[in-house]
Short mmCIF file of C-alpha atoms in Angstrom, two decimals:
data_model
loop_
_atom_site.label_atom_id
_atom_site.label_comp_id
_atom_site.label_asym_id
_atom_site.label_seq_id
_atom_site.Cartn_x
_atom_site.Cartn_y
_atom_site.Cartn_z
CA UNK A 1 29.40 -17.72 35.59
CA UNK A 2 25.66 -18.07 35.20
CA UNK A 3 25.48 -14.40 34.34
CA UNK A 4 28.08 -14.83 31.65
CA UNK A 5 26.09 -17.61 30.00
CA UNK A 6 23.01 -15.43 30.22
CA UNK A 7 24.78 -12.60 28.43
CA UNK A 8 26.20 -14.92 25.80
CA UNK A 9 22.73 -16.16 24.88
CA UNK A 10 21.39 -12.61 24.82
CA UNK A 11 24.27 -11.48 22.61
CA UNK A 12 23.78 -14.35 20.17
CA UNK A 13 20.10 -13.53 19.70
CA UNK A 14 20.76 -9.79 19.54
CA UNK A 15 23.34 -10.44 16.84
CA UNK A 16 20.75 -12.34 14.82
CA UNK A 17 18.27 -9.47 15.20
CA UNK A 18 20.66 -6.65 14.42
CA UNK A 19 23.07 -8.23 11.98
CA UNK A 20 21.07 -7.58 8.77
CA UNK A 21 20.94 -3.89 9.70
CA UNK A 22 24.65 -3.82 10.42
CA UNK A 23 25.61 -5.55 7.21
CA UNK A 24 23.38 -3.21 5.18
CA UNK A 25 25.02 -0.25 6.89
CA UNK A 26 28.53 -1.54 6.18
CA UNK A 27 27.62 -2.04 2.53
CA UNK A 28 26.07 1.41 2.39
CA UNK A 29 29.25 3.17 3.52
CA UNK A 30 31.63 1.05 1.42
CA UNK A 31 33.14 2.56 -1.69
CA UNK A 32 33.87 -0.62 -3.57
CA UNK A 33 32.65 -4.16 -3.83
CA UNK A 34 29.03 -4.86 -2.95
CA UNK A 35 26.84 -7.06 -0.83
CA UNK A 36 27.70 -10.06 -2.97
CA UNK A 37 31.46 -9.76 -2.70
CA UNK A 38 32.90 -13.03 -1.47
CA UNK A 39 34.01 -13.02 1.31
CA UNK A 40 31.56 -10.33 2.40
CA UNK A 41 32.79 -7.29 4.31
CA UNK A 42 31.51 -7.04 7.87
CA UNK A 43 33.55 -3.99 8.78
CA UNK A 44 33.74 -0.84 6.63
CA UNK A 45 37.06 -0.12 4.94
CA UNK A 46 37.56 3.53 4.03
CA UNK A 47 33.94 4.46 4.79
CA UNK A 48 32.37 7.29 2.84
CA UNK A 49 28.95 8.82 2.29
CA UNK A 50 29.20 8.69 -1.52
CA UNK A 51 26.46 6.10 -1.86
CA UNK A 52 24.04 8.24 0.09
CA UNK A 53 24.79 11.18 -2.20
CA UNK A 54 24.17 8.88 -5.16
CA UNK A 55 20.76 7.92 -3.77
CA UNK A 56 19.77 11.57 -3.41
CA UNK A 57 21.08 12.29 -6.90
CA UNK A 58 19.09 9.63 -8.73
CA UNK A 59 15.96 9.00 -6.65
CA UNK A 60 13.57 11.70 -5.38
CA UNK A 61 14.26 10.49 -1.88
CA UNK A 62 13.41 13.80 -0.25
CA UNK A 63 10.05 13.74 -1.99
CA UNK A 64 9.41 10.20 -0.74
CA UNK A 65 10.47 11.36 2.69
CA UNK A 66 8.13 14.33 2.62
CA UNK A 67 5.28 12.11 1.44
CA UNK A 68 5.89 9.72 4.33
CA UNK A 69 5.98 12.52 6.85
CA UNK A 70 2.75 13.92 5.48
CA UNK A 71 0.97 10.56 5.50
CA UNK A 72 2.18 9.70 9.00
CA UNK A 73 1.31 13.13 10.42
CA UNK A 74 -2.20 13.12 8.95
CA UNK A 75 -2.86 9.55 10.07
CA UNK A 76 -1.76 10.36 13.62
CA UNK A 77 -3.76 13.57 13.80
CA UNK A 78 -6.98 12.10 12.45
CA UNK A 79 -6.66 8.93 14.44
CA UNK A 80 -6.21 10.85 17.69
CA UNK A 81 -9.20 13.07 16.91
CA UNK A 82 -11.61 10.40 15.69
CA UNK A 83 -10.65 7.62 18.08
CA UNK A 84 -10.60 9.78 21.19
CA UNK A 85 -13.99 11.17 20.21
CA UNK A 86 -15.32 7.63 19.84
CA UNK A 87 -13.68 6.41 23.03
CA UNK A 88 -15.03 9.15 25.28
CA UNK A 89 -18.75 8.27 25.19
CA UNK A 90 -17.92 4.56 25.34
CA UNK A 91 -15.99 5.18 28.53
CA UNK A 92 -18.04 7.84 30.31
CA UNK A 93 -21.59 8.05 29.01
CA UNK A 94 -24.65 5.87 29.45
CA UNK A 95 -26.67 5.72 26.26
CA UNK A 96 -28.81 3.27 24.39
CA UNK A 97 -26.85 1.14 21.90
CA UNK A 98 -23.59 1.45 23.81
CA UNK A 99 -23.10 -2.29 24.08
CA UNK A 100 -23.92 -2.82 20.43
CA UNK A 101 -21.43 -0.18 19.26
CA UNK A 102 -18.74 -1.53 21.53
CA UNK A 103 -19.41 -5.05 20.25
CA UNK A 104 -19.12 -3.91 16.64
CA UNK A 105 -15.80 -2.22 17.34
CA UNK A 106 -14.52 -5.34 19.08
CA UNK A 107 -15.65 -7.41 16.12
CA UNK A 108 -13.20 -5.57 13.85
CA UNK A 109 -10.41 -7.04 15.98
CA UNK A 110 -11.51 -10.56 15.12
CA UNK A 111 -12.33 -9.98 11.45
CA UNK A 112 -9.24 -10.57 9.37
CA UNK A 113 -8.65 -7.02 8.14
CA UNK A 114 -5.96 -8.13 5.67
CA UNK A 115 -8.66 -9.49 3.42
CA UNK A 116 -10.41 -6.11 3.23
CA UNK A 117 -7.97 -4.50 0.85
CA UNK A 118 -9.65 -5.85 -2.30
CA UNK A 119 -13.04 -4.30 -1.60
CA UNK A 120 -11.38 -1.22 -0.11
CA UNK A 121 -9.63 -0.82 -3.43
CA UNK A 122 -13.01 -0.87 -5.19
CA UNK A 123 -14.39 1.63 -2.65
CA UNK A 124 -11.44 3.95 -3.04
CA UNK A 125 -11.79 3.73 -6.82
CA UNK A 126 -15.52 4.52 -6.66
CA UNK A 127 -14.85 7.47 -4.35
CA UNK A 128 -12.21 8.72 -6.84
CA UNK A 129 -9.56 8.55 -4.15
CA UNK A 130 -7.03 6.58 -6.16
CA UNK A 131 -3.71 8.42 -6.29
CA UNK A 132 -4.72 10.67 -3.41
CA UNK A 133 -3.31 10.80 0.09
CA UNK A 134 -6.86 10.73 1.43
CA UNK A 135 -7.16 7.27 -0.09
CA UNK A 136 -4.01 6.13 1.65
CA UNK A 137 -4.84 7.69 5.01
CA UNK A 138 -8.60 7.33 5.43
CA UNK A 139 -8.90 3.54 5.91
CA UNK A 140 -6.28 3.66 8.66
CA UNK A 141 -7.56 6.47 10.83
CA UNK A 142 -9.94 4.42 12.96
CA UNK A 143 -8.73 1.25 14.62
CA UNK A 144 -10.28 -0.78 17.40
CA UNK A 145 -6.97 -0.95 19.26
CA UNK A 146 -6.68 2.83 19.48
CA UNK A 147 -10.29 3.18 20.62
CA UNK A 148 -9.80 0.50 23.28
CA UNK A 149 -6.58 2.09 24.61
CA UNK A 150 -8.11 5.55 24.79
CA UNK A 151 -11.31 4.21 26.35
CA UNK A 152 -9.16 2.69 29.08
CA UNK A 153 -7.46 6.06 29.57
CA UNK A 154 -10.75 7.93 29.84
CA UNK A 155 -12.03 5.44 32.42
CA UNK A 156 -9.18 6.35 34.74
CA UNK A 157 -10.15 10.02 34.95
CA UNK A 158 -11.89 10.77 38.29
CA UNK A 159 -15.66 11.24 38.00
CA UNK A 160 -15.55 14.27 40.34
CA UNK A 161 -13.86 16.38 37.70
CA UNK A 162 -16.60 15.66 35.18
CA UNK A 163 -19.38 16.23 37.72
CA UNK A 164 -17.88 19.54 38.78
CA UNK A 165 -17.69 20.70 35.17
CA UNK A 166 -21.28 19.61 34.52
CA UNK A 167 -22.49 21.53 37.58
CA UNK A 168 -20.72 24.58 36.17
CA UNK A 169 -22.76 24.11 33.02
CA UNK A 170 -19.96 22.99 30.71
CA UNK A 171 -21.09 21.26 27.53
CA UNK A 172 -19.94 17.72 26.77
CA UNK A 173 -17.66 19.12 24.08
CA UNK A 174 -16.02 21.52 26.54
CA UNK A 175 -15.55 18.75 29.08
CA UNK A 176 -14.04 16.58 26.38
CA UNK A 177 -11.60 19.12 24.96
CA UNK A 178 -10.73 21.12 28.09
CA UNK A 179 -10.68 18.46 30.80
CA UNK A 180 -10.51 14.96 29.37
CA UNK A 181 -8.03 15.35 26.53
CA UNK A 182 -5.33 17.15 28.56
CA UNK A 183 -5.64 14.52 31.29
CA UNK A 184 -5.03 11.62 28.94
CA UNK A 185 -2.16 13.31 27.11
CA UNK A 186 0.36 10.52 27.89
CA UNK A 187 -1.99 7.97 26.33
CA UNK A 188 -2.54 10.17 23.30
CA UNK A 189 1.25 10.30 22.95
CA UNK A 190 1.48 6.50 23.15
CA UNK A 191 -1.22 5.94 20.52
CA UNK A 192 0.31 8.71 18.42
CA UNK A 193 3.79 7.22 18.38
CA UNK A 194 2.55 3.70 17.68
CA UNK A 195 0.42 5.05 14.84
CA UNK A 196 3.26 7.13 13.43
CA UNK A 197 5.54 4.11 13.16
CA UNK A 198 2.75 1.97 11.71
CA UNK A 199 1.87 4.59 9.12
CA UNK A 200 5.52 5.20 8.28
CA UNK A 201 6.10 1.50 7.69
CA UNK A 202 2.89 0.70 5.87
CA UNK A 203 3.71 -0.78 2.53
CA UNK A 204 0.97 -2.77 0.77
CA UNK A 205 -1.91 -0.32 0.96
CA UNK A 206 -0.03 2.78 -0.28
CA UNK A 207 1.48 0.70 -3.06
CA UNK A 208 -2.05 -0.25 -4.12
CA UNK A 209 -3.51 3.25 -3.95
CA UNK A 210 -0.57 5.22 -5.30
CA UNK A 211 0.66 4.73 -8.84
CA UNK A 212 2.72 7.85 -9.53
CA UNK A 213 6.28 7.46 -8.23
CA UNK A 214 6.39 11.10 -7.13
CA UNK A 215 3.65 10.39 -4.63
CA UNK A 216 5.14 7.24 -3.12
CA UNK A 217 5.96 7.17 0.56
CA UNK A 218 9.46 6.05 1.49
CA UNK A 219 8.38 2.49 2.30
CA UNK A 220 7.18 2.00 -1.28
CA UNK A 221 9.81 4.20 -2.92
CA UNK A 222 12.66 2.23 -1.43
CA UNK A 223 11.70 -0.76 -3.58
CA UNK A 224 11.96 1.53 -6.59
CA UNK A 225 15.69 1.64 -5.82
CA UNK A 226 15.90 -2.06 -6.42
CA UNK A 227 14.46 -1.68 -9.89
CA UNK A 228 16.60 1.33 -10.78
CA UNK A 229 19.95 0.18 -9.54
CA UNK A 230 19.62 -3.54 -10.11
CA UNK A 231 23.03 -4.74 -9.18
CA UNK A 232 24.45 -1.68 -7.44
CA UNK A 233 23.66 -3.02 -4.03
CA UNK A 234 25.75 -0.36 -2.28
CA UNK A 235 23.31 2.33 -3.38
CA UNK A 236 20.31 0.15 -2.56
CA UNK A 237 21.78 -0.43 0.88
CA UNK A 238 22.30 3.31 1.35
CA UNK A 239 18.68 3.97 0.40
CA UNK A 240 17.57 1.26 2.79
CA UNK A 241 19.52 2.81 5.66
CA UNK A 242 18.04 6.22 4.90
CA UNK A 243 14.58 4.68 5.06
CA UNK A 244 15.17 3.03 8.42
CA UNK A 245 16.85 5.95 10.16
CA UNK A 246 13.73 8.00 11.00
CA UNK A 247 11.87 4.98 12.40
CA UNK A 248 14.91 3.93 14.35
CA UNK A 249 15.36 7.41 15.79
CA UNK A 250 11.69 7.62 16.73
CA UNK A 251 11.86 4.18 18.28
CA UNK A 252 14.94 4.85 20.38
CA UNK A 253 13.56 8.21 21.42
CA UNK A 254 10.22 6.79 22.48
CA UNK A 255 11.32 3.35 23.63
CA UNK A 256 9.38 3.38 26.85
CA UNK A 257 6.15 4.08 25.03
CA UNK A 258 6.65 1.03 22.85
CA UNK A 259 7.37 -1.20 25.77
CA UNK A 260 4.86 0.28 28.13
CA UNK A 261 4.75 -1.45 31.46
CA UNK A 262 8.07 -3.15 30.94
CA UNK A 263 9.98 -0.93 33.29
CA UNK A 264 7.19 0.29 35.53
CA UNK A 265 5.88 -3.06 36.67
CA UNK A 266 8.87 -3.94 38.82
CA UNK A 267 7.85 -1.88 41.81
CA UNK B 1 -33.75 10.16 24.69
CA UNK B 2 -31.43 11.23 27.43
CA UNK B 3 -29.18 14.23 27.21
CA UNK B 4 -26.31 11.82 26.83
CA UNK B 5 -27.68 9.80 23.97
CA UNK B 6 -27.50 12.56 21.38
CA UNK B 7 -24.06 13.74 22.53
CA UNK B 8 -22.72 10.20 22.56
CA UNK B 9 -23.85 9.52 19.01
CA UNK B 10 -22.44 12.80 17.78
CA UNK B 11 -19.08 11.85 19.28
CA UNK B 12 -19.23 8.36 17.80
CA UNK B 13 -20.52 9.04 14.31
CA UNK B 14 -17.30 10.05 12.48
CA UNK B 15 -15.35 7.03 13.69
CA UNK B 16 -18.25 4.66 13.04
CA UNK B 17 -18.62 6.01 9.51
CA UNK B 18 -15.00 5.24 8.72
CA UNK B 19 -15.30 1.78 10.28
CA UNK B 20 -18.50 1.13 8.36
CA UNK B 21 -16.96 2.03 5.00
CA UNK B 22 -13.55 0.41 5.42
CA UNK B 23 -14.17 -2.47 7.84
CA UNK B 24 -17.79 -3.63 7.81
CA UNK B 25 -18.65 -2.92 4.19
CA UNK B 26 -15.68 -4.85 2.77
CA UNK B 27 -16.59 -7.92 4.81
CA UNK B 28 -20.21 -7.91 3.71
CA UNK B 29 -19.84 -6.69 0.14
CA UNK B 30 -16.71 -8.78 -0.40
CA UNK B 31 -18.49 -11.95 0.71
CA UNK B 32 -21.31 -11.17 -1.71
CA UNK B 33 -18.96 -10.41 -4.63
CA UNK B 34 -17.17 -13.72 -4.13
CA UNK B 35 -20.35 -15.34 -5.53
CA UNK B 36 -20.61 -13.05 -8.57
CA UNK B 37 -18.72 -12.26 -11.76
CA UNK B 38 -18.06 -8.68 -10.65
CA UNK B 39 -15.80 -6.49 -12.72
CA UNK B 40 -15.45 -2.75 -12.86
CA UNK B 41 -16.86 -2.59 -16.41
CA UNK B 42 -19.75 -5.10 -16.75
CA UNK B 43 -23.03 -5.50 -14.86
CA UNK B 44 -22.73 -8.05 -12.08
CA UNK B 45 -24.29 -11.53 -12.15
CA UNK B 46 -24.68 -14.09 -9.41
CA UNK B 47 -22.61 -17.14 -10.35
CA UNK B 48 -22.97 -19.25 -7.22
CA UNK B 49 -19.96 -21.34 -6.38
CA UNK B 50 -18.21 -20.88 -9.76
CA UNK B 51 -15.36 -18.80 -8.35
CA UNK B 52 -14.78 -21.27 -5.57
CA UNK B 53 -14.83 -24.16 -8.02
CA UNK B 54 -12.32 -22.30 -10.16
CA UNK B 55 -9.84 -21.54 -7.40
CA UNK B 56 -10.00 -25.02 -5.95
CA UNK B 57 -9.27 -26.47 -9.38
CA UNK B 58 -6.43 -23.98 -9.73
CA UNK B 59 -3.10 -25.34 -8.74
CA UNK B 60 -1.79 -22.01 -7.52
CA UNK B 61 -4.54 -21.49 -4.96
CA UNK B 62 -4.32 -25.06 -3.70
CA UNK B 63 -0.56 -24.69 -3.35
CA UNK B 64 -1.16 -21.39 -1.59
CA UNK B 65 -3.61 -22.92 0.83
CA UNK B 66 -1.19 -25.74 1.57
CA UNK B 67 1.64 -23.26 2.09
CA UNK B 68 -0.54 -21.23 4.43
CA UNK B 69 -1.07 -24.35 6.50
CA UNK B 70 2.68 -25.07 6.42
CA UNK B 71 3.18 -21.50 7.62
CA UNK B 72 1.45 -22.50 10.85
CA UNK B 73 4.58 -24.48 11.71
CA UNK B 74 6.22 -21.25 12.77
CA UNK B 75 3.65 -20.59 15.51
CA UNK B 76 5.17 -22.85 18.19
CA UNK B 77 8.67 -21.60 17.38
CA UNK B 78 7.67 -17.95 17.64
CA UNK B 79 5.70 -18.46 20.84
CA UNK B 80 8.23 -20.61 22.67
CA UNK B 81 11.04 -18.38 21.43
CA UNK B 82 9.30 -15.17 22.45
CA UNK B 83 8.43 -16.53 25.90
CA UNK B 84 12.00 -17.74 26.43
CA UNK B 85 13.29 -14.37 25.30
CA UNK B 86 10.93 -12.57 27.65
CA UNK B 87 12.15 -14.69 30.56
CA UNK B 88 15.74 -13.92 29.56
CA UNK B 89 15.24 -10.15 29.55
CA UNK B 90 12.92 -10.05 32.57
CA UNK B 91 15.57 -9.05 35.09
CA UNK B 92 17.59 -6.08 36.12
CA UNK B 93 20.96 -6.98 34.61
CA UNK B 94 22.98 -3.98 33.44
CA UNK B 95 22.35 -3.16 29.80
CA UNK B 96 19.19 -5.23 29.63
CA UNK B 97 17.23 -2.39 28.05
CA UNK B 98 19.70 -2.31 25.22
CA UNK B 99 18.98 -5.98 24.52
CA UNK B 100 15.24 -5.40 24.70
CA UNK B 101 15.63 -2.63 22.15
CA UNK B 102 17.75 -4.85 19.88
CA UNK B 103 15.10 -7.58 19.92
CA UNK B 104 12.38 -5.08 19.12
CA UNK B 105 14.05 -3.26 16.25
CA UNK B 106 12.92 -5.77 13.57
CA UNK B 107 9.31 -5.16 14.65
CA UNK B 108 9.43 -1.46 13.79
CA UNK B 109 11.07 -1.96 10.40
CA UNK B 110 8.95 -1.69 7.28
CA UNK B 111 8.40 -4.91 5.38
CA UNK B 112 9.90 -3.53 2.19
CA UNK B 113 13.20 -2.81 3.95
CA UNK B 114 13.06 -6.23 5.60
CA UNK B 115 12.59 -7.67 2.13
CA UNK B 116 15.66 -5.89 0.76
CA UNK B 117 17.86 -6.77 3.74
CA UNK B 118 16.91 -10.42 3.83
CA UNK B 119 17.18 -10.54 0.06
CA UNK B 120 20.85 -9.65 0.61
CA UNK B 121 21.18 -12.11 3.48
CA UNK B 122 19.63 -15.00 1.55
CA UNK B 123 21.50 -14.38 -1.71
CA UNK B 124 23.66 -17.28 -2.87
CA UNK B 125 26.68 -15.11 -2.21
CA UNK B 126 25.13 -13.48 0.82
CA UNK B 127 26.27 -13.36 4.42
CA UNK B 128 24.23 -16.35 5.51
CA UNK B 129 25.83 -18.74 3.04
CA UNK B 130 29.23 -17.25 3.81
CA UNK B 131 28.90 -17.98 7.52
CA UNK B 132 27.53 -21.46 6.92
CA UNK B 133 30.37 -22.25 4.50
CA UNK B 134 32.90 -20.78 6.90
CA UNK B 135 31.84 -23.14 9.66
CA UNK B 136 31.46 -25.97 7.14
CA UNK B 137 27.78 -26.41 7.94
CA UNK B 138 27.04 -26.69 4.21
CA UNK B 139 29.24 -27.84 1.32
CA UNK B 140 27.85 -25.51 -1.34
CA UNK B 141 25.93 -22.22 -1.26
CA UNK B 142 22.23 -22.78 -0.60
CA UNK B 143 19.69 -21.02 -2.83
CA UNK B 144 17.55 -19.85 0.04
CA UNK B 145 15.10 -17.94 -2.13
CA UNK B 146 15.75 -19.65 -5.47
CA UNK B 147 15.20 -23.28 -4.47
CA UNK B 148 11.52 -24.24 -4.55
CA UNK B 149 11.78 -26.56 -1.58
CA UNK B 150 13.47 -23.99 0.67
CA UNK B 151 12.12 -20.55 -0.22
CA UNK B 152 8.91 -20.91 1.77
CA UNK B 153 10.85 -21.77 4.91
CA UNK B 154 13.16 -18.82 4.34
CA UNK B 155 10.10 -16.56 4.22
CA UNK B 156 8.74 -18.16 7.38
CA UNK B 157 12.03 -17.46 9.07
CA UNK B 158 11.85 -13.79 8.12
CA UNK B 159 8.28 -13.59 9.44
CA UNK B 160 9.50 -15.11 12.69
CA UNK B 161 12.42 -12.71 12.84
CA UNK B 162 10.00 -9.82 12.49
CA UNK B 163 7.46 -11.12 14.98
CA UNK B 164 9.58 -12.38 17.84
CA UNK B 165 10.16 -8.99 19.49
CA UNK B 166 6.50 -8.11 19.39
CA UNK B 167 5.40 -11.24 21.26
CA UNK B 168 8.38 -10.85 23.59
CA UNK B 169 7.01 -7.50 24.76
CA UNK B 170 3.57 -9.02 25.34
CA UNK B 171 5.04 -11.83 27.44
CA UNK B 172 7.33 -9.45 29.26
CA UNK B 173 4.41 -7.29 30.33
CA UNK B 174 2.58 -10.41 31.53
CA UNK B 175 5.65 -11.74 33.35
CA UNK B 176 6.02 -8.51 35.24
CA UNK B 177 2.43 -8.75 36.39
CA UNK B 178 3.09 -12.10 38.13
CA UNK B 179 3.03 -11.24 41.84
CA UNK B 180 6.46 -11.55 43.42
CA UNK B 181 5.13 -12.96 46.71
CA UNK B 182 3.90 -16.10 44.96
CA UNK B 183 7.43 -16.75 43.73
CA UNK B 184 8.80 -16.05 47.21
CA UNK B 185 6.35 -18.43 48.84
CA UNK B 186 7.36 -21.13 46.36
CA UNK B 187 11.02 -20.52 47.08
CA UNK B 188 10.31 -20.98 50.80
CA UNK B 189 8.57 -24.24 49.96
CA UNK B 190 11.75 -25.37 48.26
CA UNK B 191 10.57 -25.23 44.64
CA UNK B 192 13.41 -24.89 42.16
CA UNK B 193 13.53 -22.48 39.24
CA UNK B 194 12.10 -24.97 36.77
CA UNK B 195 9.23 -26.01 39.05
CA UNK B 196 8.42 -22.37 39.74
CA UNK B 197 8.33 -21.66 36.01
CA UNK B 198 5.95 -24.51 35.22
CA UNK B 199 3.79 -24.39 38.35
CA UNK B 200 3.46 -20.64 38.81
CA UNK B 201 4.60 -18.60 35.85
CA UNK B 202 3.08 -20.62 33.01
CA UNK B 203 -0.39 -20.93 34.62
CA UNK B 204 -0.35 -17.20 35.37
CA UNK B 205 0.59 -16.45 31.77
CA UNK B 206 -2.12 -18.67 30.34
CA UNK B 207 -4.38 -15.85 29.09
CA UNK B 208 -1.43 -14.12 27.42
CA UNK B 209 -0.25 -17.35 25.85
CA UNK B 210 -3.76 -17.91 24.54
CA UNK B 211 -4.06 -14.46 22.99
CA UNK B 212 -0.56 -14.50 21.51
CA UNK B 213 -1.03 -17.96 20.04
CA UNK B 214 -4.28 -16.95 18.36
CA UNK B 215 -2.74 -13.77 16.99
CA UNK B 216 0.24 -15.73 15.76
CA UNK B 217 -1.94 -18.36 14.05
CA UNK B 218 -3.95 -15.65 12.34
CA UNK B 219 -0.80 -13.82 11.29
CA UNK B 220 0.60 -17.02 9.79
CA UNK B 221 -2.58 -17.67 7.80
CA UNK B 222 -2.61 -14.10 6.54
CA UNK B 223 1.04 -13.89 5.53
CA UNK B 224 1.53 -12.27 2.15
CA UNK B 225 3.54 -9.06 2.45
CA UNK B 226 6.79 -10.93 3.04
CA UNK B 227 6.08 -13.03 -0.04
CA UNK B 228 5.58 -9.89 -2.10
CA UNK B 229 8.88 -8.31 -1.09
CA UNK B 230 11.00 -11.49 -1.10
CA UNK B 231 9.91 -13.85 -3.87
CA UNK B 232 6.59 -12.66 -5.37
CA UNK B 233 5.34 -16.22 -5.19
CA UNK B 234 8.28 -17.86 -6.98
CA UNK B 235 10.33 -19.92 -7.58
CA UNK B 236 7.84 -22.04 -9.55
CA UNK B 237 4.90 -20.78 -7.47
CA UNK B 238 6.36 -22.49 -4.42
CA UNK B 239 5.89 -19.53 -2.08
CA UNK B 240 2.31 -18.60 -2.95
CA UNK B 241 0.24 -18.30 0.20
CA UNK B 242 -3.54 -18.27 0.07
CA UNK B 243 -3.78 -14.55 0.70
CA UNK B 244 -0.92 -13.76 -1.66
CA UNK B 245 -2.90 -15.57 -4.34
CA UNK B 246 -5.81 -13.23 -3.57
CA UNK B 247 -3.54 -10.21 -3.76
CA UNK B 248 -1.94 -11.41 -6.99
CA UNK B 249 -5.24 -12.30 -8.70
CA UNK B 250 -7.15 -9.28 -7.47
CA UNK B 251 -4.73 -6.44 -7.93
CA UNK B 252 -2.22 -7.69 -10.48
CA UNK B 253 -4.60 -9.61 -12.76
CA UNK B 254 -7.81 -7.76 -11.78
CA UNK B 255 -9.75 -11.01 -11.29
CA UNK B 256 -11.55 -9.63 -8.26
CA UNK B 257 -14.24 -12.30 -7.76
CA UNK B 258 -11.63 -15.08 -7.72
CA UNK B 259 -9.47 -13.07 -5.37
CA UNK B 260 -12.44 -12.44 -3.11
CA UNK B 261 -13.38 -16.11 -3.13
CA UNK B 262 -9.81 -16.90 -2.05
CA UNK B 263 -9.86 -14.31 0.72
CA UNK B 264 -13.31 -15.55 1.76
CA UNK B 265 -11.77 -19.00 2.32
CA UNK B 266 -8.91 -17.44 4.30
CA UNK B 267 -11.41 -15.52 6.43
CA UNK B 268 -13.40 -18.65 7.15
CA UNK B 269 -10.21 -20.44 8.10
CA UNK B 270 -9.15 -17.58 10.37
CA UNK B 271 -12.48 -17.37 12.14
CA UNK B 272 -12.70 -21.15 12.50
CA UNK B 273 -9.23 -21.48 13.92
CA UNK B 274 -9.69 -18.49 16.22
CA UNK B 275 -12.80 -20.14 17.66
CA UNK B 276 -11.02 -23.47 18.05
CA UNK B 277 -8.06 -21.82 19.79
CA UNK B 278 -10.38 -19.97 22.12
CA UNK B 279 -11.98 -23.26 23.14
CA UNK B 280 -8.71 -25.07 23.60
CA UNK B 281 -7.05 -22.31 25.46
CA UNK B 282 -9.90 -21.12 27.63
CA UNK B 283 -8.82 -21.24 31.29
CA UNK B 284 -9.96 -24.50 32.80
CA UNK B 285 -12.39 -24.34 35.71
CA UNK B 286 -10.63 -24.94 38.95
#
């Protein structure tokens, strides 16, 4: 009885979370009516994929898609390289200025980064990076959170391994690339997946930097649908679904990375 | 200089360069520009507090600032809701992972898509009004996004909808770190569920509650993306938030100094409130 009540509450909240997605999907596969039909349709009648075909026909969706993949892939790659490089000495080396550097990185957590975009826009303009993917990607490739996570990972590697390599005369770079990085691979995967979803979903910054529709990522391009189709909400809904699908697939595939510790802690 | 020092700096330099250009520079340079008449075409002059005077005499910014403060109302709802949700999913019932996933899906959805979906939901002939009319909770369709007294709350709701799952995961991780033997000891002492929650779980979660509350307060003060995709500040400027004003002035009207003055105020507010929260929520000495 108690269990039943528990499930009912869970279902009610889940419905609230998932319903907008469901309704958009139903609209996207409907062949007539639209979102604003009264009463609205909550179950598809005669579903078809026509609206999706219409999206592909009118909007360069594949181009948007490719742009998003490119931006996400580059952001992930550069973030993993730069942040792991920064995290390694912070975790495993003693050097002068270590505390200061670490403090500065922590400070970026407290500073409200949302207010940076105005000056970053000036910077990107001055560096002639407007309308380039470098301009979209570069400001996002180093984050304090990634450095902190990877620092934690490096700290867990046994000191013996490093000492042994040093005795063998390995350079710091060799130790880093041959020993440390492979050992923290699961953490690199975690940071990589989180970054990929973040980069895929980023909306404001790319819409500031990019002005040519052909270069838009999906997150920005999807709003373009709204302008083009105006009242044809079925097509807008189809475009919306196409935008969500990759993130949703990635999320379901990598669920345990997103909710790290949620399953493992009950030992 | 030790062997390590050089290597360490070589490893750190690329990341620090990026941080310097895109995190530290904007804070410093932006604060300076807020006191000037900067534009991309003219030489820059120091104008003192002129920009601040302008924005505070400007109705839109003042409305925005007030709305940003109103936005803080969502903090207790999000935090209590997320904690309750975490408690609800913190067990081994069959299918629980499916629920966890459902609650987290809004978090990984881009704000532009959220804007489109909730635009549909909130439409006068949308699903929300339909359901409310069906159950006779309202007599006439509500203009969720078109009524100037309601739109801001509709946006707050969407922000909550998007944030709940994120905080839920934070609380869930913390809940699972509460040692089971403490709960068992309390059960032996005859403490009921409710007592155990307040006397053991909540004190153990205190650091997490503190961090999440601060993050949530800061997120509320910095809300602007949802405004952009849902109402763009309308109807009748009723959904301008302080940071959306900065975004609107800076990038749509290219009045950068005014925009920077506005974001300077938001920054001050954020830092001030973060410090206050830290003091309030610091674990008490036992």
